[in-house]
Amino acid sequence: MMTRKAFLSIAVALCVLLPQVANADLILYDGFDSYSGDIAGSGGGTGNWTGPWVQQLAGSTLDSTTGLTYGALTTVDGAAASTADVGSTNTQYQRTFDKATYFTPGSTVWMSVLLQRDGIKKFGITLSNTTTDYHGAGVHSINFGTDLVAGLQGTAGTTNANTAYTNNELLFAVARITIPSLGNPTVDAWINPSLTTDLSGIAVGGGDSTVTRSYGSLVSVDRVNVYSHNDNAINVDEIRVATTWAEVTPIPEPATLGLLLCGMGAMLRRRR
Ligand SMILES: [Ca+2]
């Protein structure tokens, strides 16, 4: 059985370490909790954002709506959804950020997002560097299909049983973007992964879906794209970009456990 001294040592260590875990240094986070109406012109969340959301294509507007949740994933209220189906014009919103020291050769960046779509046209969320390259690097659905896959500059990744979904299904998508020191980048993507299974150890190219191809613009990436071809209504929430799996799949339990241990440690100290 653990001695009181050992327990106190662990509790104190967790008290010191856990606040840093709880306040993980995400490159980007937007949980859409501070918007009302059309999100264009507004910008919430944390991280390296450099501007508000901007509507780039005149399709539907993305409006503030009820938040999405996925299991124990840490979320905040609010999401963004396109409410109208305009028939002929694509919907595209972008938000710029400072890539800072990230996205350099030899680095890895993770992205996660909650998504829904009600139609059969392509939609997705990607990272890119121009208003026109909305395909970028990230995840998108197969046009006229029901697979959500890794994507790089318009090229869809592999499709398999783990990438299929049904319309209106809530999708938690995680993408890992690997930029090698030499050669072409790879995007690995997973749909609805377990939040408690760390996928960091899976080799490059081992995602549910994967694509490798030339995309030099990735090293100058400066914006997040949310897009949908015409005839879809979409819902998007909890956008995270970071350097680790754990940062893009946060669950509240460890912080709660840490607070409990901190409290028990303080009580034991008082009793000494
Ligand atoms: Ca939210």
Short mmCIF file of N, CA and C in Angstrom, two decimals, residues 24-89:
data_model
loop_
_atom_site.label_atom_id
_atom_site.label_comp_id
_atom_site.label_asym_id
_atom_site.label_seq_id
_atom_site.Cartn_x
_atom_site.Cartn_y
_atom_site.Cartn_z
N ALA A 24 -3.12 23.32 -22.12
CA ALA A 24 -2.26 22.91 -23.23
C ALA A 24 -2.12 24.04 -24.25
N ASP A 25 -0.95 24.14 -24.79
CA ASP A 25 -0.63 25.25 -25.68
C ASP A 25 -1.05 24.93 -27.10
N LEU A 26 -2.34 25.01 -27.38
CA LEU A 26 -2.84 24.76 -28.72
C LEU A 26 -2.38 25.87 -29.66
N ILE A 27 -2.03 25.46 -30.88
CA ILE A 27 -1.70 26.47 -31.89
C ILE A 27 -2.97 27.27 -32.21
N LEU A 28 -4.08 26.54 -32.36
CA LEU A 28 -5.37 27.17 -32.64
C LEU A 28 -6.48 26.43 -31.91
N TYR A 29 -7.43 27.17 -31.40
CA TYR A 29 -8.65 26.56 -30.87
C TYR A 29 -9.82 27.52 -31.08
N ASP A 30 -10.92 26.98 -31.61
CA ASP A 30 -12.17 27.74 -31.65
C ASP A 30 -13.32 26.78 -31.34
N GLY A 31 -13.96 27.01 -30.22
CA GLY A 31 -15.13 26.20 -29.82
C GLY A 31 -16.44 26.90 -30.11
N PHE A 32 -16.37 28.08 -30.72
CA PHE A 32 -17.54 28.83 -31.19
C PHE A 32 -18.51 29.21 -30.06
N ASP A 33 -17.95 29.59 -28.92
CA ASP A 33 -18.80 29.94 -27.79
C ASP A 33 -19.05 31.44 -27.66
N SER A 34 -18.48 32.23 -28.57
CA SER A 34 -18.60 33.68 -28.38
C SER A 34 -19.19 34.38 -29.60
N TYR A 35 -20.02 33.65 -30.35
CA TYR A 35 -20.57 34.23 -31.57
C TYR A 35 -22.09 34.36 -31.47
N SER A 36 -22.63 35.26 -32.29
CA SER A 36 -24.08 35.30 -32.46
C SER A 36 -24.36 35.64 -33.91
N GLY A 37 -25.35 34.97 -34.49
CA GLY A 37 -25.65 35.19 -35.90
C GLY A 37 -24.53 34.73 -36.80
N ASP A 38 -24.37 35.41 -37.95
CA ASP A 38 -23.31 35.09 -38.90
C ASP A 38 -21.95 35.27 -38.21
N ILE A 39 -21.09 34.24 -38.29
CA ILE A 39 -19.79 34.34 -37.60
C ILE A 39 -18.80 35.22 -38.36
N ALA A 40 -19.10 35.59 -39.62
CA ALA A 40 -18.20 36.46 -40.38
C ALA A 40 -17.99 37.77 -39.63
N GLY A 41 -16.72 38.17 -39.54
CA GLY A 41 -16.40 39.41 -38.85
C GLY A 41 -16.12 39.23 -37.37
N SER A 42 -16.35 38.02 -36.86
CA SER A 42 -16.11 37.75 -35.44
C SER A 42 -15.02 36.69 -35.31
N GLY A 43 -14.34 36.72 -34.19
CA GLY A 43 -13.29 35.73 -33.95
C GLY A 43 -13.13 35.44 -32.48
N GLY A 44 -13.41 34.22 -32.08
CA GLY A 44 -13.23 33.82 -30.69
C GLY A 44 -12.16 32.75 -30.59
N GLY A 45 -12.13 32.06 -29.45
CA GLY A 45 -11.16 30.99 -29.26
C GLY A 45 -9.82 31.51 -28.80
N THR A 46 -8.81 30.66 -28.92
CA THR A 46 -7.47 31.01 -28.43
C THR A 46 -6.41 30.57 -29.43
N GLY A 47 -5.20 31.04 -29.23
CA GLY A 47 -4.08 30.61 -30.07
C GLY A 47 -3.62 31.71 -31.01
N ASN A 48 -3.09 31.28 -32.15
CA ASN A 48 -2.39 32.19 -33.06
C ASN A 48 -3.28 32.83 -34.12
N TRP A 49 -4.57 32.89 -33.88
CA TRP A 49 -5.46 33.55 -34.86
C TRP A 49 -5.00 34.99 -35.09
N THR A 50 -5.10 35.45 -36.34
CA THR A 50 -4.72 36.83 -36.64
C THR A 50 -5.88 37.66 -37.17
N GLY A 51 -7.05 37.07 -37.27
CA GLY A 51 -8.19 37.84 -37.76
C GLY A 51 -9.48 37.11 -37.47
N PRO A 52 -10.61 37.73 -37.84
CA PRO A 52 -11.91 37.11 -37.65
C PRO A 52 -12.22 36.13 -38.78
N TRP A 53 -13.31 35.41 -38.65
CA TRP A 53 -13.80 34.58 -39.76
C TRP A 53 -14.23 35.50 -40.90
N VAL A 54 -13.90 35.09 -42.14
CA VAL A 54 -14.24 35.87 -43.33
C VAL A 54 -15.00 34.97 -44.30
N GLN A 55 -16.09 35.45 -44.82
CA GLN A 55 -16.83 34.68 -45.82
C GLN A 55 -16.18 34.91 -47.18
N GLN A 56 -15.67 33.85 -47.80
CA GLN A 56 -14.95 33.97 -49.07
C GLN A 56 -15.83 33.68 -50.27
N LEU A 57 -16.76 32.76 -50.15
CA LEU A 57 -17.68 32.46 -51.24
C LEU A 57 -19.10 32.69 -50.75
N ALA A 58 -19.94 33.13 -51.66
CA ALA A 58 -21.22 33.71 -51.27
C ALA A 58 -22.34 32.72 -51.01
N GLY A 59 -22.01 31.44 -50.87
CA GLY A 59 -23.07 30.46 -50.61
C GLY A 59 -23.80 30.77 -49.31
N SER A 60 -24.05 29.76 -48.53
CA SER A 60 -24.75 29.98 -47.27
C SER A 60 -23.85 30.70 -46.27
N THR A 61 -24.46 31.38 -45.32
CA THR A 61 -23.69 31.93 -44.21
C THR A 61 -23.50 30.84 -43.16
N LEU A 62 -22.43 30.98 -42.39
CA LEU A 62 -22.21 30.11 -41.23
C LEU A 62 -22.67 30.90 -40.01
N ASP A 63 -23.68 30.36 -39.36
CA ASP A 63 -24.29 31.07 -38.23
C ASP A 63 -24.07 30.31 -36.93
N SER A 64 -24.01 31.06 -35.86
CA SER A 64 -23.86 30.47 -34.54
C SER A 64 -25.06 29.59 -34.21
N THR A 65 -24.76 28.42 -33.65
CA THR A 65 -25.84 27.48 -33.30
C THR A 65 -25.43 26.67 -32.08
N THR A 66 -26.26 25.69 -31.74
CA THR A 66 -25.99 24.84 -30.57
C THR A 66 -24.70 24.04 -30.76
N GLY A 67 -23.92 23.91 -29.71
CA GLY A 67 -22.64 23.22 -29.80
C GLY A 67 -22.78 21.73 -30.03
N LEU A 68 -21.72 21.14 -30.61
CA LEU A 68 -21.64 19.70 -30.81
C LEU A 68 -20.78 19.09 -29.71
N THR A 69 -21.05 17.84 -29.40
CA THR A 69 -20.24 17.13 -28.41
C THR A 69 -19.87 15.76 -28.94
N TYR A 70 -18.79 15.20 -28.41
CA TYR A 70 -18.34 13.87 -28.81
C TYR A 70 -17.77 13.17 -27.59
N GLY A 71 -18.54 12.27 -27.01
CA GLY A 71 -18.08 11.54 -25.83
C GLY A 71 -17.59 12.50 -24.76
N ALA A 72 -16.40 12.21 -24.24
CA ALA A 72 -15.84 13.01 -23.15
C ALA A 72 -14.99 14.18 -23.65
N LEU A 73 -14.99 14.39 -24.97
CA LEU A 73 -14.18 15.49 -25.51
C LEU A 73 -14.53 16.81 -24.83
N THR A 74 -13.53 17.54 -24.40
CA THR A 74 -13.75 18.85 -23.80
C THR A 74 -14.33 19.80 -24.84
N THR A 75 -15.48 20.37 -24.55
CA THR A 75 -16.13 21.28 -25.49
C THR A 75 -16.67 22.49 -24.76
N VAL A 76 -17.01 23.52 -25.51
CA VAL A 76 -17.74 24.67 -24.98
C VAL A 76 -19.00 24.83 -25.81
N ASP A 77 -19.96 25.57 -25.28
CA ASP A 77 -21.22 25.76 -25.98
C ASP A 77 -20.97 26.46 -27.32
N GLY A 78 -21.88 26.23 -28.27
CA GLY A 78 -21.82 26.94 -29.53
C GLY A 78 -21.14 26.14 -30.63
N ALA A 79 -21.59 26.32 -31.86
CA ALA A 79 -21.00 25.75 -33.06
C ALA A 79 -21.35 26.70 -34.20
N ALA A 80 -20.92 26.37 -35.42
CA ALA A 80 -21.27 27.18 -36.58
C ALA A 80 -21.92 26.30 -37.62
N ALA A 81 -23.05 26.74 -38.16
CA ALA A 81 -23.78 25.92 -39.12
C ALA A 81 -24.27 26.76 -40.28
N SER A 82 -24.27 26.14 -41.47
CA SER A 82 -24.91 26.80 -42.61
C SER A 82 -26.38 26.42 -42.58
N THR A 83 -27.23 27.39 -42.63
CA THR A 83 -28.65 27.14 -42.44
C THR A 83 -29.43 27.14 -43.75
N ALA A 84 -28.86 27.68 -44.79
CA ALA A 84 -29.60 27.78 -46.04
C ALA A 84 -28.97 26.90 -47.11
N ASP A 85 -29.74 26.47 -48.03
CA ASP A 85 -29.29 25.65 -49.13
C ASP A 85 -29.55 26.44 -50.40
N VAL A 86 -28.50 27.09 -50.93
CA VAL A 86 -28.73 28.06 -52.00
C VAL A 86 -28.66 27.45 -53.39
N GLY A 87 -28.23 26.18 -53.49
CA GLY A 87 -28.39 25.48 -54.76
C GLY A 87 -27.27 25.61 -55.76
N SER A 88 -26.63 26.78 -55.89
CA SER A 88 -25.66 26.89 -56.98
C SER A 88 -24.31 27.47 -56.56
N THR A 89 -24.19 27.96 -55.35
CA THR A 89 -22.95 28.60 -54.95
C THR A 89 -22.35 27.88 -53.75
#
